[in-house]
Amino acid sequence: MKTTIIKSILLLLVMFTFSCEDVLVNEDPNGIVINDLPPEVIMPGAQTVPAATFISRMNGLGNLMTATWSGNAQQVQAPYFTEFQYQLTTDFYDDIWDNLMARTGNLTQIINNDNAGNYDYFKGASLILRAFYFQYLVDLYGDIPFTEIHQRGNNLFPSYDSQEMVYMNLITQINDAIDMISNTDANSAIDMGSNDVMMNGDMDKWIRFANTIKLRMIVRMYGYAQTNSEASTFVNAEIATLNQPGTAFITSGDDVIINPGYADTNNQMSPFPSTYGYAAGEFGNSGNVTFGNLATGPTIFLVELLDGTTTSVSDSRLNRLYALRGGQSSIQGNTQGGGGQPSRLGPGLLSSPLQDGYIMTASEALFLQSEAVFKGILNSGDAKGLFQEAISSSFARLGANIGNYLTESDNVDGIGWEGTADKLEAIITQKWIDLGGTNGIETWIEFTRTGYPSDMPLPDITNRPNRPIRLLYPTSEYAGNTANVSPFNQTVDTAFETSIFWDVD
């Protein structure tokens, strides 16, 4: 009965949240509802609402900004025309900023909670999850408001913090969260249990997730730290903590997922199938698909990499990521902006209207650890072993038969460890294959950081010589926080020319 009540409150909070359209960066649209509610009630919605943006909009954008997804031009007129022309404006995917900035206010509400009782587990988890989303805000926008966020009427016009300082503050807060969870009085601490729709109150897993986020941030900062003395001192100290005995990360069988009780009804489906799958009650019915399903398929570049055309190695993940459309006899791709009809999204991506949403997959975490060992950031572990474990985890998650793939691909340039001169190329290319459709925004950021996969084609219809490397501050900021955002003087070219601080290559 308690679980049913909590889920009912969650669904009400979610519906209320999405009814608020005009969002200032410092407004918490849930404030009237949650102001006096305890963390047990706030937490499910605080986790679920930003996750919907991450799983659907951010995932989709990243797949379109890299050569993962193309459009079905045979059934949809000019699919993804704005994306493939790189028409980046202050309105382009502005809901990413608006939703992450505002909706994480519920996490801040929990962090600042002063209800009676020991809520250290709730607060620690909220610090970790807020850091997860704010890292993406930095990685996509650069400088952002942070130290003055979520103060509502006390400060409607938050100033911007430098992206480097936000990164360091987030890592410090992750450390604080780990300490809070690890050192609280376990006898008095209120268990999150089913109020935690991500990890069901598994605080050891929250710590592993925290360490993995921290490692990702250190890996991204690592090159920048070689040129900045303050960052170098900070990064070196944090690397030492990551190498302490007993420090654990997300690993095989340890996907970080979310599922508050998704249902096969309108407005309650899992975010990915709701956007890229089927209408409620029609899962698997090819005649009642969403626009995202009808419009979306793989690129020729991806298909040829996986079907053996490029590498001479057949990758069975292809037939899990994508499925035949119409009268096709094999998986087909299209160029971005081309006139063809690509295959549709497959069962490895679309399994159920109730499917878990992925926040961080085990394979992503393992690829990250492989890179960290390869670069000497982590001083224990085997980089190749972690790399191949990540690939195995990818096949398992997608339901693909790995067969002899590890052996057959090992000596192949670009996708195999032994055959690739720059091991980073193999790591990032395999990560791109693995996360295509699952965490597209990560693949776009990683391409910006590393330049891999190499030789990735641009869309047919863009006039730009290179991919965008960031997003522009949204219209809502120029309307609601004008004095603080205007000095950046962004133009369309900013999205292609002004790097995020860690992009030093």
PDB file of N, CA and C in Angstrom, residues 16 23 32 34 69 88 98 106 148 185 207 216 220 244 255 294 306 317 338 382 389 407 415 420-421 427 448 450 493:
ATOM      1  N   PHE A  16       2.535  17.534 -12.861  1.00  0.00           N
ATOM      2  CA  PHE A  16       2.567  18.949 -12.491  1.00  0.00           C
ATOM      3  C   PHE A  16       3.824  19.607 -13.035  1.00  0.00           C
ATOM      4  N   VAL A  23       9.923  28.720 -17.828  1.00  0.00           N
ATOM      5  CA  VAL A  23      10.889  28.358 -16.789  1.00  0.00           C
ATOM      6  C   VAL A  23      12.026  29.356 -16.746  1.00  0.00           C
ATOM      7  N   ILE A  32       5.645  24.977  -5.034  1.00  0.00           N
ATOM      8  CA  ILE A  32       4.379  25.056  -4.317  1.00  0.00           C
ATOM      9  C   ILE A  32       3.999  23.681  -3.777  1.00  0.00           C
ATOM     10  N   ILE A  34       6.186  20.835  -3.329  1.00  0.00           N
ATOM     11  CA  ILE A  34       7.143  20.056  -2.535  1.00  0.00           C
ATOM     12  C   ILE A  34       7.729  20.809  -1.355  1.00  0.00           C
ATOM     13  N   TRP A  69      22.629   8.169 -36.033  1.00  0.00           N
ATOM     14  CA  TRP A  69      21.279   8.119 -36.581  1.00  0.00           C
ATOM     15  C   TRP A  69      21.156   8.947 -37.844  1.00  0.00           C
ATOM     16  N   LEU A  88      21.902  25.740 -35.369  1.00  0.00           N
ATOM     17  CA  LEU A  88      21.923  25.945 -33.922  1.00  0.00           C
ATOM     18  C   LEU A  88      21.582  27.392 -33.589  1.00  0.00           C
ATOM     19  N   ASP A  98      16.677  24.128 -19.886  1.00  0.00           N
ATOM     20  CA  ASP A  98      15.535  24.484 -19.047  1.00  0.00           C
ATOM     21  C   ASP A  98      15.167  23.345 -18.094  1.00  0.00           C
ATOM     22  N   ASN A 106      14.607  19.983  -7.366  1.00  0.00           N
ATOM     23  CA  ASN A 106      14.077  19.039  -6.379  1.00  0.00           C
ATOM     24  C   ASN A 106      15.208  18.348  -5.624  1.00  0.00           C
ATOM     25  N   GLU A 148      24.765  29.945  -7.126  1.00  0.00           N
ATOM     26  CA  GLU A 148      23.563  30.697  -6.765  1.00  0.00           C
ATOM     27  C   GLU A 148      22.278  30.060  -7.295  1.00  0.00           C
ATOM     28  N   ASP A 185      25.432   7.847  10.890  1.00  0.00           N
ATOM     29  CA  ASP A 185      24.996   6.842  11.868  1.00  0.00           C
ATOM     30  C   ASP A 185      23.993   5.926  11.174  1.00  0.00           C
ATOM     31  N   ILE A 207      27.723   4.837  -4.010  1.00  0.00           N
ATOM     32  CA  ILE A 207      29.132   5.226  -3.882  1.00  0.00           C
ATOM     33  C   ILE A 207      29.907   4.810  -5.126  1.00  0.00           C
ATOM     34  N   ARG A 216      35.082  10.036 -14.429  1.00  0.00           N
ATOM     35  CA  ARG A 216      34.807  10.613 -15.749  1.00  0.00           C
ATOM     36  C   ARG A 216      35.216  12.077 -15.798  1.00  0.00           C
ATOM     37  N   ARG A 220      38.232  13.766 -18.110  1.00  0.00           N
ATOM     38  CA  ARG A 220      37.999  14.899 -19.015  1.00  0.00           C
ATOM     39  C   ARG A 220      38.904  16.077 -18.668  1.00  0.00           C
ATOM     40  N   GLN A 244      42.880   4.923  -3.882  1.00  0.00           N
ATOM     41  CA  GLN A 244      42.918   4.380  -2.528  1.00  0.00           C
ATOM     42  C   GLN A 244      42.355   2.960  -2.514  1.00  0.00           C
ATOM     43  N   ASP A 255      24.585  -1.931 -14.169  1.00  0.00           N
ATOM     44  CA  ASP A 255      24.015  -0.766 -14.840  1.00  0.00           C
ATOM     45  C   ASP A 255      23.270   0.125 -13.854  1.00  0.00           C
ATOM     46  N   LEU A 294       9.299   6.308 -36.640  1.00  0.00           N
ATOM     47  CA  LEU A 294       9.144   6.372 -38.091  1.00  0.00           C
ATOM     48  C   LEU A 294      10.297   7.114 -38.744  1.00  0.00           C
ATOM     49  N   LEU A 306      29.593  -2.060 -38.766  1.00  0.00           N
ATOM     50  CA  LEU A 306      29.148  -3.228 -38.019  1.00  0.00           C
ATOM     51  C   LEU A 306      28.890  -4.459 -38.891  1.00  0.00           C
ATOM     52  N   ARG A 317      25.763  -7.026 -32.851  1.00  0.00           N
ATOM     53  CA  ARG A 317      24.988  -5.972 -32.204  1.00  0.00           C
ATOM     54  C   ARG A 317      24.138  -5.206 -33.208  1.00  0.00           C
ATOM     55  N   GLY A 338      20.242  12.476 -46.353  1.00  0.00           N
ATOM     56  CA  GLY A 338      20.067  11.776 -47.619  1.00  0.00           C
ATOM     57  C   GLY A 338      18.626  11.389 -47.882  1.00  0.00           C
ATOM     58  N   ASP A 382      43.827  -3.841 -15.701  1.00  0.00           N
ATOM     59  CA  ASP A 382      44.399  -4.114 -17.017  1.00  0.00           C
ATOM     60  C   ASP A 382      43.559  -3.399 -18.067  1.00  0.00           C
ATOM     61  N   GLU A 389      36.133  -6.434 -21.465  1.00  0.00           N
ATOM     62  CA  GLU A 389      35.004  -6.648 -20.565  1.00  0.00           C
ATOM     63  C   GLU A 389      33.867  -5.684 -20.910  1.00  0.00           C
ATOM     64  N   THR A 407      38.086 -12.082 -30.349  1.00  0.00           N
ATOM     65  CA  THR A 407      39.272 -12.606 -31.041  1.00  0.00           C
ATOM     66  C   THR A 407      39.378 -12.059 -32.454  1.00  0.00           C
ATOM     67  N   ILE A 415      38.941  -0.771 -34.023  1.00  0.00           N
ATOM     68  CA  ILE A 415      37.979  -1.404 -33.116  1.00  0.00           C
ATOM     69  C   ILE A 415      38.615  -2.456 -32.214  1.00  0.00           C
ATOM     70  N   THR A 420      45.045  -1.482 -33.073  1.00  0.00           N
ATOM     71  CA  THR A 420      44.896  -0.029 -33.103  1.00  0.00           C
ATOM     72  C   THR A 420      46.087   0.625 -32.428  1.00  0.00           C
ATOM     73  N   ALA A 421      46.796   1.477 -33.177  1.00  0.00           N
ATOM     74  CA  ALA A 421      48.002   2.115 -32.631  1.00  0.00           C
ATOM     75  C   ALA A 421      47.660   3.002 -31.439  1.00  0.00           C
ATOM     76  N   ILE A 427      39.021   2.446 -27.819  1.00  0.00           N
ATOM     77  CA  ILE A 427      38.119   2.611 -26.670  1.00  0.00           C
ATOM     78  C   ILE A 427      36.922   3.475 -27.039  1.00  0.00           C
ATOM     79  N   THR A 448      33.784  15.092 -29.440  1.00  0.00           N
ATOM     80  CA  THR A 448      34.358  16.434 -29.325  1.00  0.00           C
ATOM     81  C   THR A 448      35.683  16.387 -28.579  1.00  0.00           C
ATOM     82  N   THR A 450      37.795  13.743 -28.199  1.00  0.00           N
ATOM     83  CA  THR A 450      38.856  12.873 -28.727  1.00  0.00           C
ATOM     84  C   THR A 450      39.003  12.874 -30.242  1.00  0.00           C
ATOM     85  N   ASP A 493      28.235  31.048 -34.431  1.00  0.00           N
ATOM     86  CA  ASP A 493      29.589  30.508 -34.575  1.00  0.00           C
ATOM     87  C   ASP A 493      30.158  30.001 -33.249  1.00  0.00           C
TER      88      ASP A 493
END
